[in-house]
Amino acid sequence: METLKNLLSPLTSSTGPIQDTLKLVVIGGTVETARRASVSAWSGFVDSFFLTAHFSQEDYPYDWLMHWLSKQPAWGRSREFDITTRSVSRHGLTQSTSGDLEEEEEDDGLVSSGRRKRKVAIIPSVDTTHTIYYRGHWLRITRSKRFQDYGSCGELKISVVARNNDILKRLVLEAKREYEKDAEHRVHIFMADTNYGCWRWNGARHKRPMSSIVLEPGVKDMILADCKDFLCSEDWYAERGIPFRRGYLLHGVPGSGKTSLIHSLAGELGLDIYVVSLSSKGMSDNTLANLMGNVPSRCILLLEDLDAAFTRGISRDEKSTGAPIGNTSSSSSSTSTSAKNKEENDGSTLSLSGLLNSLDGVAAAEGRLLFATTNHIERLDPALSRPGRMDVWVNFKNATKWQAEGIFKCFFPSKSSQQASSSSSPSTPQDPKDPASQENLAVPKRKKNAVLAPSLSDEEICVLAKRFADAIPDDEFSVASLQGYLLKNKTRPRECVEEVLTWIAQERETRAKLKKEKEEREAKERKEAEEQEKKEREEKEKKEQEEKDKTAKEVSCSTKSSAAPSEPAIPEVATSSSESESSTTGAEADGEESVTSEEDSPEEKGSESATEKTTSSGGNETWVAVKGHPPDPNV
């Protein structure tokens, strides 16, 4: 204690102003040094023990963590939160926390209007730090938003005090497993954004079981086996220097199940679907190349209606120029032509060459399954449909009798299949009449419907399906048509079979009526086009004739005006050799007129005997002698 007093005595003793200033400088420097040392020590402690992980909404781990957090009790007991009814997350799964406001539901969640009651959810606020205890560590979680040109993007920051990052790795893997377990029955759809050249999440759809797809025997199994073989053959492709890509061309009549097969394959293989609309506004060669380069390695890339995707040439022959196709008549003005070209350029400017380079060019993505659909395969260029780009071709036709029987059995399963489905999941009590026990449905768990189809035996289902198939003609109705008819009678299996002949007659009558209306409309349009073309041709001919007459008149006027001052004003017959014949004709006409005038008016004869008469023709003056009075030789 005495030593401390001795050290502080110089500072406490009264001295002059200079000494006081030095004392303050020493004290301030000591305090600042201590502050900096403490800050440096704290920063070193934080760097050594605090770990921080950042997650962006543009990537999958953000969805995993948000889904995991929604199941944590502490997340629902947040001190600062938002109340919303939009509890469905970006990945399509319902996020419900322990703090959600629940309300007793009546009639299985249905009200008289048919709408479900809205559930009120509690979500922790943005820009607020929340604390959650996880496996012996306190996690500090902060949600925030980052605004970009195309909208806002969510971010998640998780900090924890630990010596290494093993705790965060375990957290991410656990969140991933729970997310994949809950999203097992969903297929994610991504759409191409042509404005920014990126992919946008468009929603999650329930998986469709392969049993609901009824194709010709062996076709479905062949495609599924080929896809599975491709996905596990990456090393085989690499050893032989072959690009790790596989293409499937699904062609045929509309409504034959092309898109449904792709949806079912995505659910069976556990892949997401990336859809590209080649005819969308703003689609160009560069945009498509950027999109293809950003496709994940394991996914299904879907190109729908491939034949109707181009506004430029769809072939690469010698006559192809790559210019946009447009029907402009020769009589249209340059203004209308430029306006039309501008309107076409506002849409898709994708060319066939750009599409081919995107599919198998140097920058094309590998590891993806390419599916292309078309209703008119004959319109495709051979360069687009050749092996290497489209390796497997599948022809989809109208429904056969075999397909009709299979679709009927899919819509009306028997009692045995219902009981087998219910016994396969004993932990979930189900009504044997509940559609949730039907193995062909995409969603295994479903609330009991108000109206149910009657349960039929195996024998009766087989008999009804056979009768239904016998009534359906081969290759006349599409699968979509049969499915639409069965949907209208989903609770009436027996009546459905009895009324199928009436439905076929109505469909044929409707088709004949639509065909007749289409022919009449096309004939009317063709007639109007011919009349319009004839009218334009007549107007063109009339305009050309008017221009020709106008030009001839201008030439005649210019010739006469240039010839008028060269004529000498002397009392002689025309002196120009080129106009002698016309002048003579004019003199004879004047002579006859003079004779007539002499006979009709004798008094005028005497007055004209000493003078000469002048006539004008076309603005040119010609002097002629009056008949009966010879000219004076002295003149």
XYZ file of C-alpha atoms in Angstrom:
635
model
C 0.000 0.000 0.000
C 2.849 2.268 0.866
C 4.480 1.472 -2.437
C 1.316 2.443 -4.347
C 1.208 5.772 -2.517
C 4.782 6.411 -3.468
C 4.004 5.737 -7.139
C 0.948 7.995 -7.148
C 2.520 10.758 -5.105
C 4.021 12.549 -8.122
C 0.583 12.626 -9.722
C -1.282 13.839 -6.627
C 1.199 16.395 -5.495
C 0.416 19.963 -6.410
C 2.664 21.236 -9.141
C 2.562 23.793 -11.846
C 0.431 23.846 -15.092
C 3.066 22.025 -17.121
C 3.217 19.171 -14.703
C -0.606 18.900 -14.658
C -0.719 18.683 -18.417
C 1.860 15.931 -18.447
C -0.119 14.074 -15.824
C -3.273 14.187 -17.973
C -1.351 12.984 -21.025
C 0.049 10.043 -19.122
C -3.327 9.106 -17.675
C -5.087 9.368 -21.088
C -2.442 7.308 -22.837
C -2.653 4.629 -20.191
C -6.434 4.392 -20.463
C -6.390 4.270 -24.282
C -3.709 1.601 -24.251
C -5.751 -0.470 -21.845
C -8.857 -0.042 -24.008
C -7.115 -1.130 -27.167
C -5.568 -4.093 -25.431
C -8.948 -5.195 -24.113
C -10.578 -4.824 -27.553
C -7.778 -6.795 -29.164
C -8.048 -9.472 -26.528
C -11.819 -9.694 -26.972
C -11.487 -9.876 -30.753
C -8.962 -12.649 -30.384
C -11.305 -14.470 -28.037
C -14.209 -14.091 -30.437
C -12.096 -15.224 -33.388
C -10.942 -18.210 -31.427
C -14.278 -19.369 -30.036
C -17.122 -17.753 -32.043
C -18.090 -19.359 -35.366
C -20.507 -17.731 -37.804
C -22.200 -19.372 -40.803
C -24.065 -17.433 -43.505
C -26.922 -18.853 -45.620
C -28.525 -17.215 -48.659
C -32.090 -17.777 -49.811
C -30.812 -18.463 -53.324
C -29.371 -21.811 -52.238
C -30.834 -24.998 -50.740
C -29.222 -24.866 -47.222
C -31.326 -21.793 -46.443
C -34.484 -23.842 -47.003
C -33.111 -26.668 -44.860
C -32.342 -24.368 -41.931
C -35.633 -22.481 -42.114
C -37.555 -25.763 -42.138
C -35.522 -27.027 -39.171
C -36.022 -23.802 -37.226
C -39.797 -23.935 -37.714
C -39.821 -27.158 -35.659
C -37.857 -25.737 -32.719
C -39.990 -24.726 -29.689
C -37.754 -21.748 -28.930
C -38.339 -20.426 -32.460
C -42.061 -20.159 -31.766
C -41.483 -18.465 -28.383
C -39.631 -15.534 -29.900
C -40.009 -12.211 -28.092
C -40.368 -10.288 -31.374
C -42.372 -11.882 -34.176
C -44.696 -11.347 -37.147
C -48.193 -12.800 -37.366
C -49.172 -13.995 -40.845
C -51.502 -16.420 -42.595
C -48.958 -17.213 -45.318
C -47.272 -20.084 -43.562
C -46.257 -21.944 -46.735
C -42.550 -21.511 -47.304
C -40.659 -21.030 -50.551
C -40.010 -24.764 -50.845
C -43.720 -25.630 -50.698
C -43.717 -27.188 -47.206
C -45.987 -25.828 -44.521
C -43.984 -24.151 -41.746
C -45.839 -24.469 -38.447
C -44.226 -23.575 -35.132
C -45.250 -24.272 -31.560
C -46.495 -20.724 -31.224
C -49.040 -20.882 -34.044
C -52.625 -19.967 -33.222
C -54.726 -23.090 -33.589
C -58.502 -23.119 -33.935
C -60.819 -26.051 -33.661
C -61.859 -27.231 -37.091
C -65.267 -28.477 -37.967
C -66.187 -30.827 -40.767
C -62.541 -31.743 -41.453
C -61.445 -28.172 -41.903
C -64.161 -27.334 -44.448
C -66.682 -24.553 -44.164
C -69.953 -24.145 -46.001
C -68.302 -22.288 -48.872
C -65.779 -25.086 -49.430
C -62.776 -23.020 -48.378
C -60.469 -24.122 -45.601
C -60.096 -21.962 -42.554
C -56.956 -19.875 -42.572
C -54.328 -20.760 -40.001
C -52.512 -17.962 -38.220
C -48.765 -18.513 -37.970
C -46.122 -16.798 -35.851
C -42.774 -16.115 -37.548
C -39.819 -14.386 -35.814
C -39.154 -10.914 -37.160
C -36.409 -9.945 -39.568
C -33.278 -8.120 -38.329
C -33.739 -9.565 -34.851
C -31.353 -11.930 -33.074
C -32.843 -15.103 -31.614
C -31.167 -17.585 -29.267
C -31.696 -21.363 -29.472
C -30.014 -24.071 -27.390
C -28.741 -26.951 -29.531
C -26.580 -29.892 -28.357
C -24.954 -28.019 -25.492
C -24.342 -24.825 -27.462
C -26.200 -21.533 -27.668
C -26.973 -20.533 -31.247
C -27.479 -16.877 -32.064
C -29.642 -16.677 -35.216
C -30.285 -13.499 -37.190
C -32.585 -13.189 -40.199
C -32.135 -10.324 -42.663
C -33.083 -9.249 -46.163
C -30.871 -8.054 -48.973
C -32.489 -6.065 -51.751
C -31.427 -6.730 -55.331
C -32.439 -5.532 -58.772
C -35.052 -8.254 -59.194
C -36.370 -8.193 -55.580
C -35.375 -9.045 -52.032
C -33.266 -12.015 -50.969
C -33.388 -13.500 -47.479
C -30.247 -14.256 -45.509
C -29.624 -16.247 -42.351
C -26.653 -15.889 -39.975
C -25.948 -18.429 -37.227
C -23.221 -17.830 -34.614
C -22.029 -20.243 -31.930
C -19.240 -20.381 -29.337
C -17.124 -23.445 -30.160
C -13.541 -24.458 -30.811
C -14.296 -25.932 -34.281
C -17.114 -25.922 -36.800
C -18.288 -29.488 -36.175
C -21.418 -28.284 -34.427
C -22.501 -26.230 -37.461
C -21.797 -29.127 -39.808
C -23.973 -31.423 -37.703
C -26.690 -28.767 -37.659
C -26.741 -28.428 -41.455
C -26.763 -32.190 -42.037
C -29.580 -32.718 -39.548
C -31.627 -29.939 -41.152
C -30.998 -31.490 -44.583
C -32.209 -34.927 -43.478
C -35.397 -33.561 -41.926
C -36.118 -31.423 -44.964
C -35.660 -34.307 -47.400
C -37.810 -36.554 -45.221
C -40.698 -34.081 -45.211
C -40.257 -33.199 -48.898
C -40.139 -36.836 -49.958
C -43.515 -36.653 -51.689
C -42.878 -33.410 -53.582
C -41.257 -32.421 -56.859
C -39.807 -28.924 -57.148
C -40.407 -26.947 -60.339
C -38.075 -24.198 -61.538
C -38.864 -21.819 -64.407
C -36.429 -19.902 -66.599
C -36.339 -16.145 -65.981
C -35.388 -14.553 -69.313
C -35.115 -11.051 -67.853
C -32.161 -11.898 -65.621
C -31.000 -15.168 -67.182
C -31.518 -17.248 -64.027
C -33.847 -19.895 -62.571
C -36.827 -19.066 -60.359
C -38.549 -21.476 -57.996
C -42.125 -21.929 -59.244
C -43.583 -24.281 -56.658
C -43.597 -27.838 -55.372
C -45.947 -30.492 -56.740
C -46.958 -33.775 -55.193
C -45.194 -36.756 -56.686
C -47.166 -38.800 -59.140
C -46.727 -42.577 -58.829
C -45.627 -44.503 -61.882
C -48.669 -46.746 -61.481
C -50.890 -43.839 -62.524
C -49.162 -43.644 -65.930
C -50.682 -46.155 -68.340
C -48.611 -46.605 -71.499
C -48.051 -49.464 -73.894
C -46.495 -52.524 -72.215
C -42.774 -52.125 -71.607
C -42.459 -48.434 -72.580
C -42.623 -47.026 -69.061
C -40.219 -49.598 -67.631
C -37.785 -49.040 -70.498
C -37.583 -45.277 -69.938
C -37.245 -45.626 -66.155
C -34.505 -48.234 -66.455
C -32.628 -46.128 -69.021
C -32.742 -43.060 -66.745
C -31.470 -45.007 -63.739
C -28.686 -46.550 -65.790
C -27.600 -43.120 -67.037
C -27.499 -41.532 -63.583
C -25.100 -44.201 -62.279
C -22.833 -44.285 -65.367
C -20.848 -41.081 -64.991
C -17.492 -42.886 -64.761
C -18.336 -45.029 -67.774
C -18.996 -41.902 -69.882
C -15.799 -40.235 -68.630
C -13.599 -43.231 -69.481
C -14.798 -43.197 -73.091
C -14.726 -39.426 -73.526
C -18.479 -39.163 -74.121
C -20.347 -36.097 -72.799
C -22.384 -37.117 -69.762
C -25.752 -36.105 -71.248
C -28.905 -37.984 -72.218
C -31.824 -36.740 -74.321
C -35.363 -38.070 -74.715
C -37.772 -36.938 -77.438
C -41.440 -37.536 -76.598
C -43.582 -36.969 -79.685
C -47.174 -37.733 -80.561
C -50.748 -36.513 -80.342
C -51.774 -33.932 -77.716
C -53.090 -35.243 -74.426
C -51.314 -38.592 -74.656
C -49.409 -38.320 -71.349
C -46.015 -36.862 -72.298
C -45.833 -34.267 -69.524
C -47.404 -36.637 -66.985
C -44.687 -39.198 -67.646
C -41.977 -36.596 -67.007
C -43.633 -35.566 -63.734
C -43.838 -39.179 -62.624
C -40.199 -39.879 -63.562
C -39.030 -36.858 -61.553
C -40.806 -38.169 -58.477
C -39.501 -41.706 -58.955
C -35.896 -40.570 -59.451
C -36.004 -37.799 -56.826
C -35.042 -35.060 -59.287
C -36.208 -31.478 -59.725
C -37.678 -30.227 -62.994
C -36.264 -27.169 -64.786
C -38.667 -25.899 -67.448
C -37.563 -23.726 -70.382
C -40.126 -21.957 -72.563
C -38.226 -21.327 -75.783
C -40.922 -19.007 -77.145
C -41.054 -16.742 -74.089
C -40.432 -13.013 -74.453
C -36.782 -12.070 -74.248
C -35.430 -15.531 -75.033
C -32.274 -15.271 -77.118
C -29.227 -17.374 -77.890
C -27.150 -15.777 -75.129
C -29.936 -16.068 -72.545
C -30.464 -19.748 -73.295
C -26.730 -20.419 -73.132
C -26.549 -18.803 -69.669
C -29.541 -20.806 -68.453
C -28.136 -24.089 -69.742
C -24.804 -23.373 -68.106
C -26.469 -22.898 -64.692
C -28.511 -26.102 -64.736
C -27.663 -28.442 -61.801
C -25.885 -31.681 -62.598
C -28.729 -33.967 -61.468
C -32.100 -32.740 -62.694
C -34.645 -33.026 -65.489
C -34.485 -30.281 -68.115
C -37.806 -29.954 -69.938
C -38.295 -28.268 -73.339
C -42.015 -28.209 -74.137
C -43.507 -27.854 -77.647
C -40.159 -27.905 -79.367
C -41.664 -27.514 -82.857
C -43.325 -24.158 -82.052
C -40.346 -22.539 -80.385
C -38.640 -20.543 -83.159
C -39.341 -17.201 -84.763
C -36.335 -17.649 -87.031
C -35.429 -20.329 -89.511
C -35.851 -23.880 -88.194
C -33.473 -25.404 -90.718
C -29.821 -24.922 -91.573
C -29.945 -25.288 -95.339
C -28.368 -22.915 -97.859
C -31.479 -20.765 -98.092
C -31.654 -20.127 -94.357
C -30.604 -16.587 -93.459
C -31.538 -16.538 -89.806
C -33.795 -13.522 -90.313
C -37.168 -13.432 -88.551
C -40.021 -14.895 -90.560
C -42.622 -12.334 -91.650
C -45.239 -12.170 -94.406
C -45.084 -8.627 -95.737
C -46.635 -7.714 -99.042
C -44.820 -5.594 -101.581
C -47.465 -2.890 -101.355
C -46.929 -2.350 -97.598
C -45.020 0.739 -96.661
C -41.635 0.790 -94.972
C -43.196 2.131 -91.781
C -45.524 -0.832 -91.327
C -42.711 -3.254 -92.137
C -40.416 -1.784 -89.503
C -43.232 -1.775 -86.947
C -43.938 -5.429 -87.612
C -40.277 -6.361 -87.346
C -40.074 -4.476 -84.054
C -43.074 -6.347 -82.723
C -41.468 -9.677 -83.665
C -38.172 -8.716 -82.084
C -39.912 -8.031 -78.776
C -40.586 -11.768 -78.453
C -38.245 -14.714 -78.737
C -35.211 -14.243 -80.980
C -33.881 -17.744 -80.428
C -32.419 -19.483 -83.455
C -31.904 -23.168 -84.125
C -28.145 -22.743 -84.120
C -28.285 -21.165 -80.667
C -30.410 -24.022 -79.342
C -28.052 -26.661 -80.726
C -25.021 -24.972 -79.170
C -26.809 -24.762 -75.812
C -27.729 -28.449 -75.843
C -24.324 -29.949 -76.595
C -21.914 -27.058 -76.929
C -18.707 -26.578 -74.981
C -20.488 -24.701 -72.162
C -23.508 -27.058 -71.980
C -24.222 -28.617 -68.592
C -23.647 -32.321 -68.017
C -25.383 -34.879 -65.848
C -28.903 -33.715 -66.677
C -31.751 -35.613 -68.293
C -33.129 -33.657 -71.246
C -36.770 -34.228 -72.143
C -38.290 -32.513 -75.190
C -41.943 -32.769 -76.211
C -43.479 -32.067 -79.604
C -46.733 -32.773 -81.408
C -45.180 -32.541 -84.892
C -41.888 -34.374 -85.125
C -41.797 -33.896 -88.900
C -41.211 -30.166 -88.383
C -37.955 -30.683 -86.475
C -34.622 -30.310 -88.181
C -32.595 -33.559 -88.369
C -29.724 -31.789 -86.617
C -31.928 -31.308 -83.555
C -33.340 -34.824 -83.348
C -30.176 -36.787 -84.139
C -28.602 -39.196 -81.594
C -26.360 -37.370 -79.165
C -29.008 -34.691 -78.697
C -32.151 -36.835 -78.662
C -30.999 -40.374 -77.900
C -34.352 -42.040 -77.174
C -37.538 -41.453 -79.163
C -40.921 -42.385 -77.703
C -44.060 -42.169 -79.826
C -47.267 -41.353 -77.944
C -50.476 -42.305 -79.726
C -54.150 -42.214 -78.868
C -55.412 -44.642 -76.254
C -55.732 -48.324 -77.073
C -58.123 -50.816 -75.508
C -55.335 -52.036 -73.239
C -54.696 -48.510 -71.991
C -58.410 -47.856 -71.488
C -58.674 -50.930 -69.269
C -55.642 -49.900 -67.233
C -56.922 -46.336 -66.731
C -60.279 -47.656 -65.540
C -58.612 -49.898 -62.956
C -56.483 -46.973 -61.799
C -59.572 -44.859 -61.172
C -61.592 -47.593 -59.444
C -59.302 -49.882 -57.393
C -60.693 -53.019 -55.844
C -61.257 -53.860 -52.169
C -58.156 -56.031 -51.949
C -55.852 -53.203 -53.078
C -57.436 -50.864 -50.541
C -56.980 -53.351 -47.696
C -53.395 -54.071 -48.733
C -52.596 -50.371 -48.755
C -54.123 -49.824 -45.328
C -52.318 -52.844 -43.825
C -48.966 -51.637 -45.208
C -49.024 -48.686 -42.775
C -50.487 -49.992 -39.481
C -49.267 -46.962 -37.546
C -51.730 -44.762 -39.400
C -55.351 -45.793 -38.825
C -57.338 -45.552 -42.041
C -60.826 -46.279 -43.131
C -60.951 -49.076 -45.731
C -63.195 -46.851 -47.770
C -60.848 -43.912 -47.462
C -59.166 -42.945 -50.727
C -55.949 -42.536 -48.730
C -55.609 -46.315 -48.753
C -55.621 -46.474 -52.537
C -52.125 -47.350 -53.697
C -52.469 -45.490 -56.989
C -52.971 -42.085 -55.400
C -50.069 -39.648 -55.330
C -50.719 -38.569 -51.721
C -50.941 -41.450 -49.246
C -52.495 -39.374 -46.476
C -55.699 -37.541 -47.236
C -58.701 -36.529 -45.256
C -61.906 -38.375 -45.750
C -63.947 -36.978 -48.610
C -67.633 -36.262 -48.357
C -68.459 -38.382 -51.426
C -66.759 -41.747 -51.898
C -66.768 -44.292 -54.694
C -68.344 -47.665 -53.823
C -65.940 -50.486 -53.024
C -66.120 -53.228 -55.646
C -64.681 -56.703 -55.706
C -61.801 -57.762 -57.904
C -64.058 -59.743 -60.216
C -66.496 -56.894 -60.713
C -63.715 -54.372 -61.351
C -62.179 -56.656 -63.981
C -65.533 -57.168 -65.695
C -66.343 -53.446 -65.731
C -62.853 -52.565 -66.987
C -63.144 -55.133 -69.769
C -66.549 -53.795 -70.853
C -65.230 -50.243 -70.768
C -62.196 -51.172 -72.872
C -64.307 -53.056 -75.434
C -66.475 -49.971 -75.943
C -63.485 -47.662 -76.552
C -62.267 -47.760 -80.195
C -58.534 -48.074 -80.803
C -56.506 -44.968 -81.632
C -59.445 -42.549 -81.658
C -59.536 -40.887 -78.235
C -56.587 -39.520 -76.314
C -55.704 -40.538 -72.798
C -56.698 -37.073 -71.595
C -60.199 -37.530 -73.075
C -60.716 -40.835 -71.260
C -59.381 -39.350 -68.049
C -61.767 -36.421 -68.339
C -64.729 -38.759 -68.795
C -63.707 -40.896 -65.810
C -63.219 -37.816 -63.638
C -66.816 -36.801 -64.254
C -67.903 -40.262 -63.079
C -65.328 -40.934 -60.363
C -68.032 -42.055 -57.919
C -70.140 -43.965 -60.465
C -68.146 -46.921 -61.837
C -71.143 -48.936 -63.012
C -72.968 -45.975 -64.562
C -69.687 -44.923 -66.178
C -69.540 -48.182 -68.141
C -73.213 -48.079 -69.097
C -73.003 -44.505 -70.435
C -69.717 -44.804 -72.298
C -71.373 -45.475 -75.692
C -73.475 -42.334 -75.316
C -70.348 -40.354 -74.463
C -68.546 -41.708 -77.544
C -71.447 -40.680 -79.789
C -71.478 -37.191 -78.261
C -67.716 -36.846 -78.675
C -67.902 -37.832 -82.335
C -70.739 -35.407 -82.935
C -68.842 -32.636 -81.196
C -65.703 -33.371 -83.207
C -67.646 -33.358 -86.469
C -69.255 -30.062 -85.534
C -65.918 -28.505 -84.590
C -64.334 -29.797 -87.786
C -67.147 -28.341 -89.872
C -66.889 -24.994 -88.104
C -63.141 -25.011 -88.628
C -63.522 -25.716 -92.347
C -66.124 -22.970 -92.682
C -63.921 -20.552 -90.801
C -60.911 -21.428 -92.928
C -62.980 -21.085 -96.121
C -64.257 -17.709 -94.962
C -60.774 -16.542 -94.086
C -59.455 -17.800 -97.414
C -62.258 -15.983 -99.268
C -61.619 -12.788 -97.350
C -57.931 -13.087 -98.084
C -58.631 -13.538 -101.805
C -60.984 -10.559 -101.839
C -58.456 -8.475 -99.988
C -55.730 -9.517 -102.405
C -57.968 -8.729 -105.392
C -58.859 -5.354 -103.944
C -55.219 -4.545 -103.295
C -54.331 -5.617 -106.843
C -57.069 -3.406 -108.326
C -55.981 -0.463 -106.212
C -52.420 -1.057 -107.285
C -53.370 -1.175 -110.979
C -55.515 1.926 -110.606
C -52.716 3.753 -108.887
C -50.236 2.714 -111.561
C -52.643 3.879 -114.309
C -53.129 7.232 -112.606
C -49.397 7.668 -112.275
C -48.939 6.723 -115.940
C -51.603 9.230 -117.084
C -50.143 11.895 -114.875
C -46.680 11.287 -116.290
C -47.965 11.396 -119.895
C -49.823 14.641 -119.221
C -46.763 16.232 -117.684
C -44.636 15.187 -120.679
C -47.213 16.583 -123.137
C -47.465 19.879 -121.276
C -43.726 20.271 -121.099
C -43.389 19.549 -124.838
C -46.046 22.087 -125.825
C -44.733 24.773 -123.490
C -41.227 24.369 -124.897
C -42.491 24.471 -128.522
C -44.708 27.615 -128.169
C -42.025 30.435 -128.166
C -40.187 28.943 -131.174
C -43.162 29.458 -133.518
C -42.801 32.681 -135.689
C -45.839 34.972 -135.645
C -46.148 35.359 -139.476
C -49.212 34.880 -141.686
C -48.051 31.598 -143.156
C -49.060 28.019 -142.800
C -46.933 26.120 -140.246
C -43.270 26.329 -141.253
C -42.005 23.422 -139.133
C -41.662 20.218 -141.095
C -42.482 18.143 -138.050
C -45.835 19.927 -137.630
C -46.766 20.338 -141.293
C -49.176 17.465 -141.335
C -51.031 18.582 -138.234
C -51.046 22.195 -139.457
C -52.500 21.145 -142.809
C -55.192 19.202 -141.064
C -55.954 22.211 -138.913
C -56.064 24.506 -141.996
C -58.511 22.231 -143.769
C -60.698 22.122 -140.706
C -60.566 25.908 -140.482
C -61.352 26.207 -144.181
C -64.430 24.044 -143.855
C -65.518 26.009 -140.846
C -65.018 29.218 -142.798
C -67.123 27.911 -145.690
C -69.878 27.008 -143.326
C -69.705 30.386 -141.732
C -69.843 32.083 -145.165
C -72.931 30.182 -146.132
C -74.666 30.831 -142.845
C -73.607 34.464 -142.487
C -72.961 36.371 -145.789
C -72.287 39.556 -143.913
C -69.348 38.022 -142.130
C -67.911 36.947 -145.495
C -67.393 40.508 -146.613
C -65.847 41.525 -143.323
C -63.410 38.650 -143.474
C -62.390 39.198 -147.105
C -59.699 41.739 -146.138
C -58.448 39.933 -143.071
C -57.142 36.532 -142.092
C -58.714 34.195 -139.604
C -56.753 32.727 -136.660
C -57.514 29.386 -135.026
C -56.028 27.954 -131.882
C -55.360 24.296 -131.315
C -53.639 23.031 -128.160
C -52.268 26.514 -127.401
C -50.368 26.787 -130.779
C -51.362 29.519 -133.272
C -51.524 28.730 -137.021
C -52.273 31.324 -139.721
C -54.400 30.134 -142.631
C -56.033 31.916 -145.559
C -59.810 32.108 -145.753
C -61.277 29.993 -148.554
C -62.452 31.973 -151.569
C -59.971 34.797 -151.003
C -56.544 34.019 -152.469
C -53.667 35.470 -150.579
C -52.032 38.614 -151.712
C -48.809 37.713 -153.529
C -47.148 40.846 -152.126
C -47.513 39.609 -148.603
